[in-house]
mmCIF file of C-alpha atoms in Angstrom:
data_model
loop_
_atom_site.group_PDB
_atom_site.id
_atom_site.type_symbol
_atom_site.label_atom_id
_atom_site.label_comp_id
_atom_site.label_asym_id
_atom_site.label_seq_id
_atom_site.Cartn_x
_atom_site.Cartn_y
_atom_site.Cartn_z
ATOM 1 C CA MET A 18 -8.530 43.013 28.787
ATOM 2 C CA LYS A 19 -4.877 42.393 29.599
ATOM 3 C CA THR A 20 -2.596 45.107 28.209
ATOM 4 C CA VAL A 21 0.685 43.846 26.816
ATOM 5 C CA HIS A 22 3.617 46.206 26.496
ATOM 6 C CA PRO A 23 5.286 46.004 23.073
ATOM 7 C CA HIS A 24 8.689 45.514 24.719
ATOM 8 C CA ASP A 25 7.412 42.434 26.548
ATOM 9 C CA ASP A 26 8.281 39.666 24.135
ATOM 10 C CA ARG A 27 7.524 36.507 26.128
ATOM 11 C CA ASP A 28 4.192 35.860 24.422
ATOM 12 C CA ILE A 29 5.648 36.546 20.963
ATOM 13 C CA ARG A 30 8.541 34.190 21.665
ATOM 14 C CA GLU A 31 6.037 31.532 22.616
ATOM 15 C CA LEU A 32 3.905 32.159 19.520
ATOM 16 C CA MET A 33 6.879 32.210 17.171
ATOM 17 C CA ALA A 34 7.965 28.773 18.371
ATOM 18 C CA SER A 35 5.225 27.387 16.151
ATOM 19 C CA ALA A 36 6.095 29.475 13.095
ATOM 20 C CA ARG A 37 8.625 27.124 11.525
ATOM 21 C CA LEU A 38 7.666 26.058 8.009
ATOM 22 C CA GLU A 39 8.718 22.921 6.194
ATOM 23 C CA LEU A 40 9.739 23.063 2.570
ATOM 24 C CA PRO A 41 6.813 21.420 0.761
ATOM 25 C CA PHE A 42 8.873 20.121 -2.184
ATOM 26 C CA ASP A 43 10.257 16.577 -1.931
ATOM 27 C CA ASP A 44 12.639 16.932 -4.869
ATOM 28 C CA PHE A 45 14.258 20.143 -3.620
ATOM 29 C CA GLU A 46 17.645 18.678 -2.644
ATOM 30 C CA ASP A 47 18.000 16.865 -5.958
ATOM 31 C CA SER A 48 17.007 19.955 -7.838
ATOM 32 C CA VAL A 49 19.683 22.071 -6.089
ATOM 33 C CA MET A 50 22.355 19.407 -6.639
ATOM 34 C CA GLU A 51 21.376 19.074 -10.306
ATOM 35 C CA HIS A 52 21.704 22.837 -10.718
ATOM 36 C CA ILE A 53 25.131 22.774 -9.059
ATOM 37 C CA ASN A 54 26.305 19.865 -11.203
ATOM 38 C CA ARG A 55 25.190 21.713 -14.345
ATOM 39 C CA GLU A 56 27.129 24.811 -13.282
ATOM 40 C CA GLU A 57 30.227 22.720 -12.515
ATOM 41 C CA MET A 58 30.080 21.271 -16.024
ATOM 42 C CA MET A 59 29.825 24.771 -17.482
ATOM 43 C CA ARG A 60 32.599 26.212 -15.308
ATOM 44 C CA PRO A 61 35.642 25.419 -17.577
ATOM 45 C CA VAL A 62 33.898 26.906 -20.620
ATOM 46 C CA VAL A 63 32.861 30.026 -18.702
ATOM 47 C CA LEU A 64 36.384 30.488 -17.299
ATOM 48 C CA GLN A 65 37.851 30.172 -20.815
ATOM 49 C CA THR A 66 35.399 32.808 -22.065
ATOM 50 C CA LEU A 67 36.296 35.008 -19.118
ATOM 51 C CA LYS A 68 39.980 34.767 -20.016
ATOM 52 C CA LEU A 69 39.151 35.920 -23.545
ATOM 53 C CA ARG A 70 37.061 38.771 -22.131
ATOM 54 C CA TRP A 71 40.090 39.971 -20.113
ATOM 55 C CA ILE A 72 42.329 39.816 -23.206
ATOM 56 C CA PHE A 73 39.865 41.861 -25.278
ATOM 57 C CA PHE A 74 39.374 44.239 -22.385
ATOM 58 C CA PHE A 75 43.113 45.022 -22.195
ATOM 59 C CA ALA A 76 43.294 45.326 -25.979
ATOM 60 C CA GLY A 77 40.371 47.786 -25.809
ATOM 61 C CA VAL A 78 42.050 49.788 -23.049
ATOM 62 C CA VAL A 79 45.248 50.108 -25.123
ATOM 63 C CA CYS A 80 43.225 51.248 -28.174
ATOM 64 C CA GLY A 81 41.214 53.666 -26.019
ATOM 65 C CA VAL A 82 44.342 55.253 -24.567
ATOM 66 C CA LEU A 83 45.838 55.599 -28.053
ATOM 67 C CA ILE A 84 42.681 57.233 -29.392
ATOM 68 C CA SER A 85 42.427 59.662 -26.483
ATOM 69 C CA VAL A 86 46.073 60.664 -27.006
ATOM 70 C CA LEU A 87 45.794 60.980 -30.777
ATOM 71 C CA LEU A 88 42.381 62.665 -30.939
ATOM 72 C CA PRO A 89 43.481 66.153 -29.740
ATOM 73 C CA ALA A 90 46.330 66.071 -32.270
ATOM 74 C CA ILE A 91 43.905 66.135 -35.239
ATOM 75 C CA GLU A 92 44.082 69.356 -37.181
ATOM 76 C CA GLY A 93 40.832 71.160 -37.995
ATOM 77 C CA SER A 94 37.444 69.972 -36.766
ATOM 78 C CA VAL A 95 35.483 66.722 -37.116
ATOM 79 C CA PHE A 96 31.843 67.336 -38.218
ATOM 80 C CA GLY A 97 32.250 70.878 -36.919
ATOM 81 C CA ILE A 98 33.338 69.700 -33.442
ATOM 82 C CA PRO A 99 36.759 70.871 -32.219
ATOM 83 C CA PRO A 100 39.140 67.917 -31.537
ATOM 84 C CA GLY A 101 39.599 69.002 -27.885
ATOM 85 C CA VAL A 102 35.870 68.680 -27.159
ATOM 86 C CA LEU A 103 35.701 65.395 -29.039
ATOM 87 C CA ALA A 104 38.645 64.020 -27.026
ATOM 88 C CA ALA A 105 37.059 65.123 -23.718
ATOM 89 C CA VAL A 106 33.720 63.450 -24.553
ATOM 90 C CA PHE A 107 35.522 60.307 -25.697
ATOM 91 C CA GLN A 108 37.597 60.181 -22.499
ATOM 92 C CA VAL A 109 34.521 60.463 -20.281
ATOM 93 C CA PHE A 110 32.788 57.581 -22.095
ATOM 94 C CA PHE A 111 36.013 55.594 -22.152
ATOM 95 C CA VAL A 112 36.549 55.887 -18.384
ATOM 96 C CA LEU A 113 32.903 54.978 -17.686
ATOM 97 C CA LEU A 114 33.144 51.956 -19.969
ATOM 98 C CA VAL A 115 36.394 50.805 -18.350
ATOM 99 C CA PHE A 116 34.858 50.961 -14.855
ATOM 100 C CA LEU A 117 31.698 49.131 -15.940
ATOM 101 C CA GLN A 118 33.726 46.411 -17.638
ATOM 102 C CA ILE A 119 36.058 45.973 -14.662
ATOM 103 C CA ASP A 120 33.024 45.627 -12.359
ATOM 104 C CA SER A 121 31.396 43.087 -14.662
ATOM 105 C CA LEU A 122 34.632 41.088 -15.115
ATOM 106 C CA LEU A 123 35.402 41.010 -11.391
ATOM 107 C CA SER A 124 31.866 39.894 -10.480
ATOM 108 C CA ALA A 125 32.038 37.163 -13.108
ATOM 109 C CA LYS A 126 35.443 36.125 -11.770
ATOM 110 C CA SER A 127 34.229 35.891 -8.163
ATOM 111 C CA GLU A 128 31.095 34.029 -9.281
ATOM 112 C CA TRP A 129 32.887 31.421 -11.368
ATOM 113 C CA GLN A 130 36.361 31.050 -9.921
ATOM 114 C CA PRO A 131 37.089 27.540 -8.620
ATOM 115 C CA LYS A 132 36.339 27.110 -4.905
ATOM 116 C CA ILE A 133 39.711 25.685 -3.910
ATOM 117 C CA MET B 10 28.559 18.052 10.710
ATOM 118 C CA VAL B 11 28.130 21.212 8.631
ATOM 119 C CA ASP B 12 31.764 22.243 9.190
ATOM 120 C CA GLU B 13 32.885 18.847 7.972
ATOM 121 C CA ALA B 14 30.605 19.160 4.933
ATOM 122 C CA ILE B 15 32.059 22.602 4.127
ATOM 123 C CA ARG B 16 35.602 21.188 4.320
ATOM 124 C CA ARG B 17 34.636 18.307 2.051
ATOM 125 C CA VAL B 18 32.983 20.584 -0.519
ATOM 126 C CA LEU B 19 36.044 22.853 -0.564
ATOM 127 C CA GLY B 20 38.155 19.731 -0.962
ATOM 128 C CA GLY B 21 36.262 18.860 -4.145
ATOM 129 C CA ASP B 22 33.484 16.581 -2.853
ATOM 130 C CA ARG B 23 30.560 18.295 -4.524
ATOM 131 C CA ASP B 24 27.975 15.873 -3.158
ATOM 132 C CA ALA B 25 28.794 16.870 0.440
ATOM 133 C CA PHE B 26 26.881 20.075 -0.225
ATOM 134 C CA ARG B 27 23.718 17.957 0.037
ATOM 135 C CA VAL B 28 24.296 17.805 3.828
ATOM 136 C CA ILE B 29 24.231 21.616 3.998
ATOM 137 C CA VAL B 30 21.065 21.786 1.879
ATOM 138 C CA CYS B 31 19.368 19.203 4.127
ATOM 139 C CA GLU B 32 20.372 21.018 7.282
ATOM 140 C CA TYR B 33 19.206 24.499 6.296
ATOM 141 C CA GLN B 34 16.465 24.050 3.704
ATOM 142 C CA ASP B 35 13.474 24.364 6.049
ATOM 143 C CA MET B 36 14.764 27.412 7.888
ATOM 144 C CA ALA B 37 15.865 28.971 4.599
ATOM 145 C CA TYR B 38 12.376 28.377 3.239
ATOM 146 C CA SER B 39 10.785 29.970 6.348
ATOM 147 C CA ILE B 40 12.978 33.046 5.920
ATOM 148 C CA ALA B 41 12.299 33.294 2.188
ATOM 149 C CA MET B 42 8.546 33.012 2.832
ATOM 150 C CA SER B 43 8.792 35.901 5.308
ATOM 151 C CA VAL B 44 9.950 38.120 2.490
ATOM 152 C CA VAL B 45 8.315 36.900 -0.717
ATOM 153 C CA LYS B 46 5.080 35.393 0.719
ATOM 154 C CA ASP B 47 4.697 32.850 -2.078
ATOM 155 C CA GLU B 48 5.625 29.165 -1.966
ATOM 156 C CA LEU B 49 6.933 28.843 -5.526
ATOM 157 C CA ILE B 50 8.880 32.084 -5.471
ATOM 158 C CA ALA B 51 10.313 31.147 -2.065
ATOM 159 C CA ARG B 52 11.453 27.825 -3.510
ATOM 160 C CA ASP B 53 13.271 29.646 -6.342
ATOM 161 C CA VAL B 54 14.826 32.081 -3.886
ATOM 162 C CA VAL B 55 16.118 29.258 -1.668
ATOM 163 C CA GLN B 56 17.454 27.346 -4.671
ATOM 164 C CA HIS B 57 19.313 30.390 -6.060
ATOM 165 C CA ALA B 58 20.670 31.160 -2.604
ATOM 166 C CA PHE B 59 22.048 27.627 -2.157
ATOM 167 C CA VAL B 60 23.669 27.653 -5.599
ATOM 168 C CA ARG B 61 25.152 31.082 -4.878
ATOM 169 C CA ALA B 62 26.391 29.884 -1.497
ATOM 170 C CA TYR B 63 28.027 26.886 -3.183
ATOM 171 C CA ASN B 64 29.782 29.148 -5.692
ATOM 172 C CA LYS B 65 30.979 31.540 -2.993
ATOM 173 C CA LEU B 66 31.837 28.930 -0.377
ATOM 174 C CA ALA B 67 35.569 29.691 -0.578
ATOM 175 C CA GLN B 68 34.769 33.240 0.561
ATOM 176 C CA PHE B 69 33.258 31.982 3.836
ATOM 177 C CA ARG B 70 35.994 32.701 6.355
ATOM 178 C CA GLY B 71 34.202 31.569 9.483
ATOM 179 C CA ASP B 72 34.126 35.042 11.127
ATOM 180 C CA ALA B 73 30.396 34.569 11.700
ATOM 181 C CA ALA B 74 28.270 31.430 11.982
ATOM 182 C CA PHE B 75 27.738 29.637 8.673
ATOM 183 C CA SER B 76 23.968 30.112 9.049
ATOM 184 C CA THR B 77 24.447 33.891 9.337
ATOM 185 C CA TRP B 78 26.551 33.923 6.167
ATOM 186 C CA LEU B 79 24.039 31.718 4.299
ATOM 187 C CA TYR B 80 21.000 33.738 5.451
ATOM 188 C CA LYS B 81 22.654 36.952 4.307
ATOM 189 C CA ILE B 82 22.897 35.525 0.789
ATOM 190 C CA LEU B 83 19.322 34.254 1.092
ATOM 191 C CA VAL B 84 17.884 37.565 2.308
ATOM 192 C CA ASN B 85 19.665 39.490 -0.480
ATOM 193 C CA GLU B 86 18.262 37.044 -3.008
ATOM 194 C CA ALA B 87 14.751 37.293 -1.501
ATOM 195 C CA PHE B 88 14.695 41.107 -1.573
ATOM 196 C CA ARG B 89 16.118 41.082 -5.106
ATOM 197 C CA MET B 90 13.264 38.776 -6.139
ATOM 198 C CA LEU B 91 10.762 40.956 -4.269
ATOM 199 C CA ARG B 92 11.923 44.020 -6.191
ATOM 200 C CA GLN B 93 11.620 42.059 -9.430
ATOM 201 C CA GLN B 94 8.086 40.870 -8.665
ATOM 202 C CA GLY B 95 6.848 44.242 -7.404
ATOM 203 C CA LYS B 96 6.033 44.925 -3.781
ATOM 204 C CA ASP B 97 2.296 45.570 -4.249
ATOM 205 C CA LYS B 98 1.714 42.130 -5.676
ATOM 206 C CA MET B 99 2.877 40.468 -2.460
ATOM 207 C CA THR B 100 1.223 42.441 0.318
ATOM 208 C CA CYS B 101 -2.420 42.189 1.314
ATOM 209 C CA THR B 102 -4.343 45.379 1.949
ATOM 210 C CA ASP B 103 -6.787 43.986 4.496
ATOM 211 C CA PRO B 104 -5.096 41.350 6.611
ATOM 212 C CA LEU B 105 -8.019 40.712 8.916
ATOM 213 C CA LEU B 106 -10.629 40.082 6.248
ATOM 214 C CA ASP B 107 -8.317 37.739 4.355
ATOM 215 C CA LEU B 108 -7.554 35.824 7.511
ATOM 216 C CA VAL B 109 -11.218 35.307 8.322
ATOM 217 C CA ARG B 110 -12.179 34.515 4.741
ATOM 218 C CA GLU B 111 -9.581 31.770 4.474
ATOM 219 C CA TYR B 112 -10.297 30.254 7.858
ATOM 220 C CA ASP B 113 -11.805 26.815 7.769
ATOM 221 C CA PRO B 114 -12.104 25.114 11.170
ATOM 222 C CA ARG B 115 -12.147 21.691 9.522
ATOM 223 C CA ASP B 116 -8.539 22.231 8.397
ATOM 224 C CA VAL B 117 -7.199 22.395 11.930
ATOM 225 C CA VAL B 118 -7.061 19.453 14.293
ATOM 226 C CA ASP B 119 -5.866 20.766 17.659
ATOM 227 C CA ASP B 120 -4.879 23.978 19.455
ATOM 228 C CA GLN B 121 -1.241 23.661 18.480
ATOM 229 C CA GLN B 122 -2.096 23.365 14.777
ATOM 230 C CA GLN B 123 -4.581 26.181 15.085
ATOM 231 C CA ARG B 124 -1.948 28.408 16.674
ATOM 232 C CA GLN B 125 0.600 27.469 14.000
ATOM 233 C CA TYR B 126 -1.923 28.290 11.297
ATOM 234 C CA TYR B 127 -2.735 31.753 12.642
ATOM 235 C CA VAL B 128 0.828 32.698 13.490
ATOM 236 C CA ASN B 129 1.977 31.804 9.987
ATOM 237 C CA GLU B 130 -1.005 33.575 8.428
ATOM 238 C CA ALA B 131 -0.239 36.671 10.497
ATOM 239 C CA LEU B 132 3.400 36.533 9.359
ATOM 240 C CA MET B 133 2.226 36.262 5.753
ATOM 241 C CA ARG B 134 0.265 39.472 6.185
ATOM 242 C CA MET B 135 2.989 41.504 7.817
ATOM 243 C CA PRO B 136 5.440 43.661 5.855
ATOM 244 C CA PRO B 137 8.447 41.583 4.679
ATOM 245 C CA ASN B 138 10.994 43.301 6.906
ATOM 246 C CA GLU B 139 8.858 42.792 10.033
ATOM 247 C CA SER B 140 8.121 39.108 9.488
ATOM 248 C CA LEU B 141 11.767 38.555 8.553
ATOM 249 C CA ALA B 142 12.953 40.207 11.763
ATOM 250 C CA LEU B 143 10.560 38.100 13.866
ATOM 251 C CA ARG B 144 11.630 34.833 12.254
ATOM 252 C CA LEU B 145 15.340 35.575 12.542
ATOM 253 C CA PHE B 146 15.177 36.879 16.101
ATOM 254 C CA TYR B 147 12.637 34.544 17.718
ATOM 255 C CA LEU B 148 12.643 31.433 15.578
ATOM 256 C CA GLU B 149 16.259 31.220 14.507
ATOM 257 C CA GLU B 150 17.329 32.882 17.790
ATOM 258 C CA LYS B 151 19.806 35.216 16.142
ATOM 259 C CA SER B 152 21.093 38.122 18.196
ATOM 260 C CA LEU B 153 20.325 41.720 17.220
ATOM 261 C CA LYS B 154 23.866 42.014 15.867
ATOM 262 C CA GLU B 155 23.447 38.895 13.751
ATOM 263 C CA VAL B 156 20.044 40.031 12.432
ATOM 264 C CA SER B 157 21.709 43.303 11.567
ATOM 265 C CA GLN B 158 24.534 41.475 9.732
ATOM 266 C CA ILE B 159 22.098 39.288 7.810
ATOM 267 C CA THR B 160 19.787 42.098 6.759
ATOM 268 C CA SER B 161 22.334 44.940 6.479
ATOM 269 C CA TRP B 162 20.105 47.078 8.733
ATOM 270 C CA SER B 163 21.735 48.986 11.578
ATOM 271 C CA VAL B 164 21.254 47.536 15.071
ATOM 272 C CA GLU B 165 19.052 50.527 15.988
ATOM 273 C CA ASN B 166 16.920 50.034 12.904
ATOM 274 C CA THR B 167 16.628 46.321 13.689
ATOM 275 C CA LYS B 168 15.317 47.173 17.173
ATOM 276 C CA VAL B 169 12.719 49.532 15.682
ATOM 277 C CA ILE B 170 11.603 46.952 13.109
ATOM 278 C CA LEU B 171 11.296 44.272 15.814
ATOM 279 C CA TYR B 172 9.269 46.637 17.987
ATOM 280 C CA ARG B 173 6.889 47.372 15.100
ATOM 281 C CA ALA B 174 6.727 43.691 14.215
ATOM 282 C CA ARG B 175 5.647 42.745 17.743
ATOM 283 C CA ILE B 176 2.904 45.364 17.627
ATOM 284 C CA SER B 177 1.745 44.218 14.161
ATOM 285 C CA MET B 178 1.653 40.582 15.233
ATOM 286 C CA ARG B 179 -0.385 41.383 18.347
ATOM 287 C CA MET B 180 -2.773 43.618 16.423
ATOM 288 C CA ILE B 181 -3.440 41.075 13.677
ATOM 289 C CA LEU B 182 -3.966 38.198 16.116
ATOM 290 C CA HIS B 183 -5.928 40.287 18.629
ATOM 291 C CA ASP B 184 -8.293 41.629 15.953
ATOM 292 C CA TYR B 185 -8.849 38.178 14.603
ATOM 293 C CA PHE B 186 -9.657 36.577 17.941
ATOM 294 C CA LYS B 187 -11.968 39.475 18.836
ATOM 295 C CA MET B 188 -13.846 38.951 15.574
ATOM 296 C CA GLU B 189 -13.988 35.204 16.102
ATOM 297 C CA LYS B 190 -15.418 35.726 19.609
ATOM 298 C CA GLN B 191 -18.086 38.064 18.212
ATOM 299 C CA SER B 192 -19.129 35.492 15.631
ATOM 300 C CA PHE B 193 -19.518 32.890 18.398
ATOM 301 C CA ASP B 194 -21.579 35.337 20.505
ATOM 302 C CA LEU B 195 -24.041 35.832 17.658
#
């Protein structure tokens, strides 16, 4: 039997020439274009919603900063937790939330921004 | 033709995207099939990839070939779908037995069709990364660097995967033809 070295790729090249497949769905083009047209119709509404999401995001950031500044100033404890600990926990969650929201808003922006 | 279509789409002519779909749909389908191994899922993968490519078209800067950029989106989409569906569902445990079981000589007309049938069946039974590497490198004639860009594998890793893929392909086809010869000898 003929031994073929795995680095010798002539026979594979020859075999692979017949490996092209044809998309077996006649309506594929129309289906893609229909999907694109639907998204184009939705685009203005999505962009408007995105604008609102940015506004609420900045409002939330302002509130979050205020809370994290004011929280340590509370006298006494809240449910037995010292205000310093409460502020630290809040700040960790706040920073995480801000990063997650920024990521989500930027991906939505790049996905839906107009192409021109 | 594709460059012109891209310019027209970016200029607001949405329907020009149809030219791009027409040009790449078969190759995109071949690549998607390499990964997901199912006609209907591959169709969904290709459709999502084209819609995603349309939405991100402004980000295509022309540093690489358009096909490389499109296939990168497609491959990401295919592996995302594969993760969603579960890997075990899409790989066969005994490639040889399945190949023989499904073989029906009446389905094939000539040597060329027979070869096409077995090569595609062998690709269906190979791990997704190996069949993908073979299709991109040999069928689409992408360079190692381009395969690496499309798949996000390193060039070294791409070489290793191609090496394994060649061995897998030979083993599957060799075992099959040996078995077929034995059945004729009986």
